[in-house]
CSV table of C-alpha atoms and ligand atoms in Angstrom, one decimal:
chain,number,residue,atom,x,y,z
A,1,UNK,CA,-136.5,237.3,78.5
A,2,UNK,CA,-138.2,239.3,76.1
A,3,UNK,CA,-137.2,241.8,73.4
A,4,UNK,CA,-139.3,245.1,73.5
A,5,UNK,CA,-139.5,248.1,71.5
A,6,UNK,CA,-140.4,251.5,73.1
A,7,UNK,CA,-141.8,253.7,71.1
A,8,UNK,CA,-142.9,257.3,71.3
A,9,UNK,CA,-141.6,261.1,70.3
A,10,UNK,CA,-138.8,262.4,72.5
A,11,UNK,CA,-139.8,263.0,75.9
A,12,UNK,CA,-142.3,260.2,76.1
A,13,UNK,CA,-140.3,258.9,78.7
A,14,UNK,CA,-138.6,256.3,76.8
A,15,UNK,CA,-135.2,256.3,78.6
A,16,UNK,CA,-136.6,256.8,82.1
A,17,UNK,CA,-138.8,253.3,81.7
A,18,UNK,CA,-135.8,251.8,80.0
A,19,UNK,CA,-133.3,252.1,82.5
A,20,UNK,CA,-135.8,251.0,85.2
A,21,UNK,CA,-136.0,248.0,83.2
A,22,UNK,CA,-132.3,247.5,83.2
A,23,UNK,CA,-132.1,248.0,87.1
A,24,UNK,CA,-135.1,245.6,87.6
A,25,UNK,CA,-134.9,243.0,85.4
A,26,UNK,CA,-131.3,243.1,84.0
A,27,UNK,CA,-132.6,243.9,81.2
A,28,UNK,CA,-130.2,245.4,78.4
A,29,UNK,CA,-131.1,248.6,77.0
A,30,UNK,CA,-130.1,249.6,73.2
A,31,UNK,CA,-130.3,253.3,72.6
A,32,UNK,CA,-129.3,254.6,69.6
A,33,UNK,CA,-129.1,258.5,70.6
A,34,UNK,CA,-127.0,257.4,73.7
A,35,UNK,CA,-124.4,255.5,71.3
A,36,UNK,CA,-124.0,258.3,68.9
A,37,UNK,CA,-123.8,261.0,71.8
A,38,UNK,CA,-121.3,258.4,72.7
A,39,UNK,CA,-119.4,258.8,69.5
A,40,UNK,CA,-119.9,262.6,69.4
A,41,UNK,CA,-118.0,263.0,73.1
A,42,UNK,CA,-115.1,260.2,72.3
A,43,UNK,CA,-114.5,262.0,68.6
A,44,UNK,CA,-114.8,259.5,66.6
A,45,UNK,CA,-115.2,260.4,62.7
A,46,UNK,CA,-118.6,259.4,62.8
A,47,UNK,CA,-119.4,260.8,65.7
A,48,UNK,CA,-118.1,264.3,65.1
A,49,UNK,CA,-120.2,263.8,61.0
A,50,UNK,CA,-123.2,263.5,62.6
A,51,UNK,CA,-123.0,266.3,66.1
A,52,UNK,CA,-125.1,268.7,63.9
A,53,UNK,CA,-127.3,266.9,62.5
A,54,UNK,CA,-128.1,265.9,65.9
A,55,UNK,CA,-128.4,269.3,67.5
A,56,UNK,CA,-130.6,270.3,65.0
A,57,UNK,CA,-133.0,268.0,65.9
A,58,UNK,CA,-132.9,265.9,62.4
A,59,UNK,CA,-132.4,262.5,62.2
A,60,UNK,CA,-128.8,260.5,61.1
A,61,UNK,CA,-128.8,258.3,58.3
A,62,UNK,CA,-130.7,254.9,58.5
A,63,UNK,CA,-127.3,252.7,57.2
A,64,UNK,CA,-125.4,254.8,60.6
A,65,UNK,CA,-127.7,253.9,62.9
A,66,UNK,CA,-128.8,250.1,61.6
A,67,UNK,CA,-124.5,249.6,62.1
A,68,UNK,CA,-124.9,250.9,65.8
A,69,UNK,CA,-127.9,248.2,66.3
A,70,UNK,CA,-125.5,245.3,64.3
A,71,UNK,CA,-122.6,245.3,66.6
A,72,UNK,CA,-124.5,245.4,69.7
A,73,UNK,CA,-127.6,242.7,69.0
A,74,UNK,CA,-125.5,239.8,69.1
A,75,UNK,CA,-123.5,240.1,72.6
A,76,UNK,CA,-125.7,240.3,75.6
A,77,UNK,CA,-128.9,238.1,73.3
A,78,UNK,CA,-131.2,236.3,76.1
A,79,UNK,CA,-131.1,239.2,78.5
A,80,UNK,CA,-133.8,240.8,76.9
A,81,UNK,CA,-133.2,244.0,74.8
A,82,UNK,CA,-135.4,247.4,75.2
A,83,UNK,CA,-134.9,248.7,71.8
A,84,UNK,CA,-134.9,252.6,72.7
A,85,UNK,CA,-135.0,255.4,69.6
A,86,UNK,CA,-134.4,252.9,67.5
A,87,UNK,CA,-135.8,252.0,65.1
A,88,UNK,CA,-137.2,255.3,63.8
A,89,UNK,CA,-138.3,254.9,60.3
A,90,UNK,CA,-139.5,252.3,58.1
A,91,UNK,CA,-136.1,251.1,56.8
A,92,UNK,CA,-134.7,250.8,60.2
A,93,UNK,CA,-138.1,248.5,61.2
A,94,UNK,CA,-137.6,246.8,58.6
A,95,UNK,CA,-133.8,246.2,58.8
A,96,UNK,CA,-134.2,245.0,62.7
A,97,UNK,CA,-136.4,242.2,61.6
A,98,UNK,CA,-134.0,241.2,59.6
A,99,UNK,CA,-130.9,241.2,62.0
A,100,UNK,CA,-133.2,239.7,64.5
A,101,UNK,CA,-134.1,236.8,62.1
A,102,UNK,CA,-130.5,236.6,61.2
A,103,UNK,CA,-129.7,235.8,64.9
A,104,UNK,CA,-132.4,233.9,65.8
A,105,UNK,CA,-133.8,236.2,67.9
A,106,UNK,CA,-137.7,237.6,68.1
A,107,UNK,CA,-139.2,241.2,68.4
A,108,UNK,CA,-141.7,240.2,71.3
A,109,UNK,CA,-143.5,243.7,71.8
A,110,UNK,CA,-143.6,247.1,70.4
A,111,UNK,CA,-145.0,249.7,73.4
A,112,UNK,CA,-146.2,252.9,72.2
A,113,UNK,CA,-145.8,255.3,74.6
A,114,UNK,CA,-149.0,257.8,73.8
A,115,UNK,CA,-148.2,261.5,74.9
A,116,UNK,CA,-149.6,264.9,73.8
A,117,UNK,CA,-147.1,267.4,72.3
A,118,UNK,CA,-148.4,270.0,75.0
A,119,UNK,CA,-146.5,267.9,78.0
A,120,UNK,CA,-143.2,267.4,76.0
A,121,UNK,CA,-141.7,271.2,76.0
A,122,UNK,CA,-142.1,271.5,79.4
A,123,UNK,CA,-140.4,267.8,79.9
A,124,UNK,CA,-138.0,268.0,77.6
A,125,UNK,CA,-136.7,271.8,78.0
A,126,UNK,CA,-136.2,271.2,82.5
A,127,UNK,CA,-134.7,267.7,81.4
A,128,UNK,CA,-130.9,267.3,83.1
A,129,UNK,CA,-128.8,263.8,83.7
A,130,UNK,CA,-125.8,263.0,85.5
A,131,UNK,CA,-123.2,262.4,83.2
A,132,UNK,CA,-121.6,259.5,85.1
A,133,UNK,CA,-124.5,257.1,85.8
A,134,UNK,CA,-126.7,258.3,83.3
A,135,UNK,CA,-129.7,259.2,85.9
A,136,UNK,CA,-132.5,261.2,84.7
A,137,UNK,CA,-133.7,264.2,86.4
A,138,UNK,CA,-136.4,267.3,85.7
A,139,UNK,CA,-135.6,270.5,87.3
A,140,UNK,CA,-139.3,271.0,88.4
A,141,UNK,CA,-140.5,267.3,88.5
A,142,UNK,CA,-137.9,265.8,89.9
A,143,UNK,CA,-134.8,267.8,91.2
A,144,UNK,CA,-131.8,266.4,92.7
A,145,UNK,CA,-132.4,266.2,96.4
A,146,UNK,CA,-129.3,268.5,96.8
A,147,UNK,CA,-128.4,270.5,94.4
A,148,UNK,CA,-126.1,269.9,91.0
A,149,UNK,CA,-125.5,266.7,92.8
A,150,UNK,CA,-126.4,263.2,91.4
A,151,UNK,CA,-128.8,261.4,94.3
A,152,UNK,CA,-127.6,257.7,93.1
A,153,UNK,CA,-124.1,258.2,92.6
A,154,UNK,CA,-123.0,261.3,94.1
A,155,UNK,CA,-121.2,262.8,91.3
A,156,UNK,CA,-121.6,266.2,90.5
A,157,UNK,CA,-121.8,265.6,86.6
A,158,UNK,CA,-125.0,267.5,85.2
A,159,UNK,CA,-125.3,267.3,82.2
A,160,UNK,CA,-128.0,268.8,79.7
A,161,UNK,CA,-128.4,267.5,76.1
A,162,UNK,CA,-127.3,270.7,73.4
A,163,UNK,CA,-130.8,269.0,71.6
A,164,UNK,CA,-133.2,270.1,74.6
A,165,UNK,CA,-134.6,273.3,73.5
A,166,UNK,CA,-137.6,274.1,72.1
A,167,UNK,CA,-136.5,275.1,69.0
A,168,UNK,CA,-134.6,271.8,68.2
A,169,UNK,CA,-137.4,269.4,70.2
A,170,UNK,CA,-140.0,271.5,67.3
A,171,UNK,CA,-137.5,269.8,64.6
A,172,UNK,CA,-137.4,266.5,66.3
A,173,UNK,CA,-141.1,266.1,66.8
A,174,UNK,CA,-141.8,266.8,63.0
A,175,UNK,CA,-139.1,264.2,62.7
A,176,UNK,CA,-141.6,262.0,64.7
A,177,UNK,CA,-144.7,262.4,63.1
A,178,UNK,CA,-143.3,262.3,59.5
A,179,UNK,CA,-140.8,259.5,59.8
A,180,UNK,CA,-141.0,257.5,62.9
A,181,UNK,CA,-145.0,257.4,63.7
A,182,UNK,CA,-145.6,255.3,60.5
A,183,UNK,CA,-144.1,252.5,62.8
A,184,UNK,CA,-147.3,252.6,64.9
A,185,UNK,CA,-149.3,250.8,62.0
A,186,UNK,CA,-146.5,249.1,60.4
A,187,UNK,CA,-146.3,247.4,64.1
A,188,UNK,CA,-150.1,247.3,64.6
A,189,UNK,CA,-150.5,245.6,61.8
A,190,UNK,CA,-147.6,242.8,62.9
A,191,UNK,CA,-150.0,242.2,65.9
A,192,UNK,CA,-146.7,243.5,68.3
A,193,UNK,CA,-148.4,246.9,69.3
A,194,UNK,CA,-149.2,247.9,73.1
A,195,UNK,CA,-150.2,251.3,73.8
A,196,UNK,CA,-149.5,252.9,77.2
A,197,UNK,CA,-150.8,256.2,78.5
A,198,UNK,CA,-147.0,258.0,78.6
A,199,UNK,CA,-148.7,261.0,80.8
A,200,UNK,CA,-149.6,258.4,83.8
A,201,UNK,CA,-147.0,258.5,87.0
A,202,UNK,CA,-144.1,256.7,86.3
A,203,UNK,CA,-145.1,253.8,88.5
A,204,UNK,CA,-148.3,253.7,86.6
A,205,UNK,CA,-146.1,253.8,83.4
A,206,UNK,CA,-143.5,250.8,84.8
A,207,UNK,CA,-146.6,249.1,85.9
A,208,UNK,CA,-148.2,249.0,82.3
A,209,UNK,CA,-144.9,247.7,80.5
A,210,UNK,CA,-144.5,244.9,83.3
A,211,UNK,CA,-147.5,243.7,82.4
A,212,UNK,CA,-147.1,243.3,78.7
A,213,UNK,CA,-143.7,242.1,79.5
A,214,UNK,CA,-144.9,239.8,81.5
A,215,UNK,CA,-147.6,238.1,79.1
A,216,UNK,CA,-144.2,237.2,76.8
B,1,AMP,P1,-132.6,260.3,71.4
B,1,AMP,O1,-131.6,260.3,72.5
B,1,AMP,O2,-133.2,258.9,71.1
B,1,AMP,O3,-133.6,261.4,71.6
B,1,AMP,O4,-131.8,260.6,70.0
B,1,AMP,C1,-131.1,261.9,69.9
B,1,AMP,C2,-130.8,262.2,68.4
B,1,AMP,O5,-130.0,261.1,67.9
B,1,AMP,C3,-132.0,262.2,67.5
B,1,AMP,O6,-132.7,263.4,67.5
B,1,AMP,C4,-131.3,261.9,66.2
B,1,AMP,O7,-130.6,263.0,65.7
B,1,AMP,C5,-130.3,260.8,66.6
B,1,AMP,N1,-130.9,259.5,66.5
B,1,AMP,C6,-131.0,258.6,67.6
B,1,AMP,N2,-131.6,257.4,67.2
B,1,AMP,C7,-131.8,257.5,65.9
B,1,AMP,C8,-132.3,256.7,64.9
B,1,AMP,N3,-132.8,255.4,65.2
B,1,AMP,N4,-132.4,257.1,63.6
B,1,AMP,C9,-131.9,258.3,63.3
B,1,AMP,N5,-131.4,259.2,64.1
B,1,AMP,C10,-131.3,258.8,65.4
C-alpha cells in the first residue's frame, strides 16, 4: 500500500479524507495535531509545553513533532501511511525523507488539497467531533442526526478544538502560507505533487485521492 501525504491549510479537509481512508482501505493515518492534542489531554510534560502554543494557532517546534513521526513510522509500515499535518515546514519535509529512507520505506504521493481562505472560517469555526471515535461533524453541513449525539458510536462526547476560532484559524493560516505552503514546490519539484479541488463534495474529494492512490 502506498504512503501519501495530504497537504493543505487547516480545514482543507485533511482529517475527514484521512479517516475515510483508514475505514476503507485500512489504511493508517499519522496526525501530528491529533498526537500532541493527545499529549495535551493525558498531561504529559510535553504535552502541557506546547497547549499554548497550540491554541494560539502557531506551530510547535520541528525536533517535537519529527519525534512524534519517529516512534510511530516504524510499527504499522506496509499498511500504507496518510501523513496528515505533518510535515509542515521545510525541515520536517526534509527530515521524513530521511526516516523514510532510514526504514526503507517510500513517500509515494504528496496530495494538495487546494481550498480558498473564504470557505475555511465558515468550516473551521461550525467544526465539532466526538471525542470517543474521533468522527467529524459541521453544525450546518453536517449535524449529528440527533442532537449532541455521535451517529457512528453513540456517545455523547462532543468535543470542539480550543484552536477553532477565527481569531486562532487567522494565526494558523499565516502559519500556512509562510511555513508550510513552500512544501507545494519543494514537492512539485520531487515529481510527488497531486492537486485536488478541496471545495468539491467529499465523494468527489475521496474519489480524486483513490485515483492517485490507485496509480501507486
Ligand atoms: P492540526 O490538528 O493538524 O490542525 O494541528 C493542530 C495544531 O498542532 C497546529 O496548529 C500546531 O500548533 C500543531 N501541529 C500539528 N502538526 C504540526 C507540525 N507538523 N508542525 C508543527 N506544529 C504542528
Amino acid at each position: 500500500m502506498a504512503n501519501i501525504l495530504l497537504l493543505g491549510p487547516p480545514g482543507a479537509g485533511k482529517g475527514t479524507q484521512a479517516k475515510r481512508l483508514v475505514d476503507e482501505r485500512g489504511m493508517v493515518q499519522l496526525s501530528t495535531g491529533d498526537m500532541l492534542r493527545d499529549a495535551k489531554s493525558s498531561g504529559t510534560e510535553m504535552g502541557n509545553r506546547v497547549a499554548e502554543v497550540m491554541a494560539k494557532g502557531l506551530l510547535v517546534t520541528d525536533e517535537i513533532v519529527i519525534g512524534l513521526i519517529d516512534e510511530k513510522i516504524t510499527g504499522d509500515a506496509g499498511r500504507g501511511f496518510i501523513f496528515d499535518g505533518f510535515p509542515r515546514t521545510l525541515p520536517q519535509a526534509d527530515a521524513l525523507c530521511a526516516l523514510m529512507m532510514r526504514t526503507g520505506q517510500t513517500l509515494d504521493a504528496v496530495i494538495e488539497m487546494r481550498v480558498d481562505d473564504a470557505a475555511l472560517v465558515a468550516r473551521i469555526t461550525g467544526r465539532f467531533t466526538c471525542g470517543n471515535c474521533g468522527a467529524v461533524y459541521h453544525d450546518q453541513t453536517k449535524p449529528t442526526a440527533k442532537l449532541g449525539f455521535c451517529d457512528v458510536c453513540g456517545s455523547n462526547n462532543m468535543v470542539r478544538r480550543v484552536d477553532d476560532n477565527e481569531a486562532a484559524l487567522r494565526q494558523r493560516l499565516m502559519e500556512y502560507y509562510k511555513k508550510t505552503s513552500p512544501l507545494i514546490g519543494y514537492y512539485y519539484a520531487k515529481k510527488q505533487l497531486y492537486t485536488v479541488d478541496g471545495l468539491a463534495a467529499m465523494d468527489v474529494v475521496a474519489a480524486a485521492i483513490a485515483k492517485v492512490l490507485d496509480r501507486h
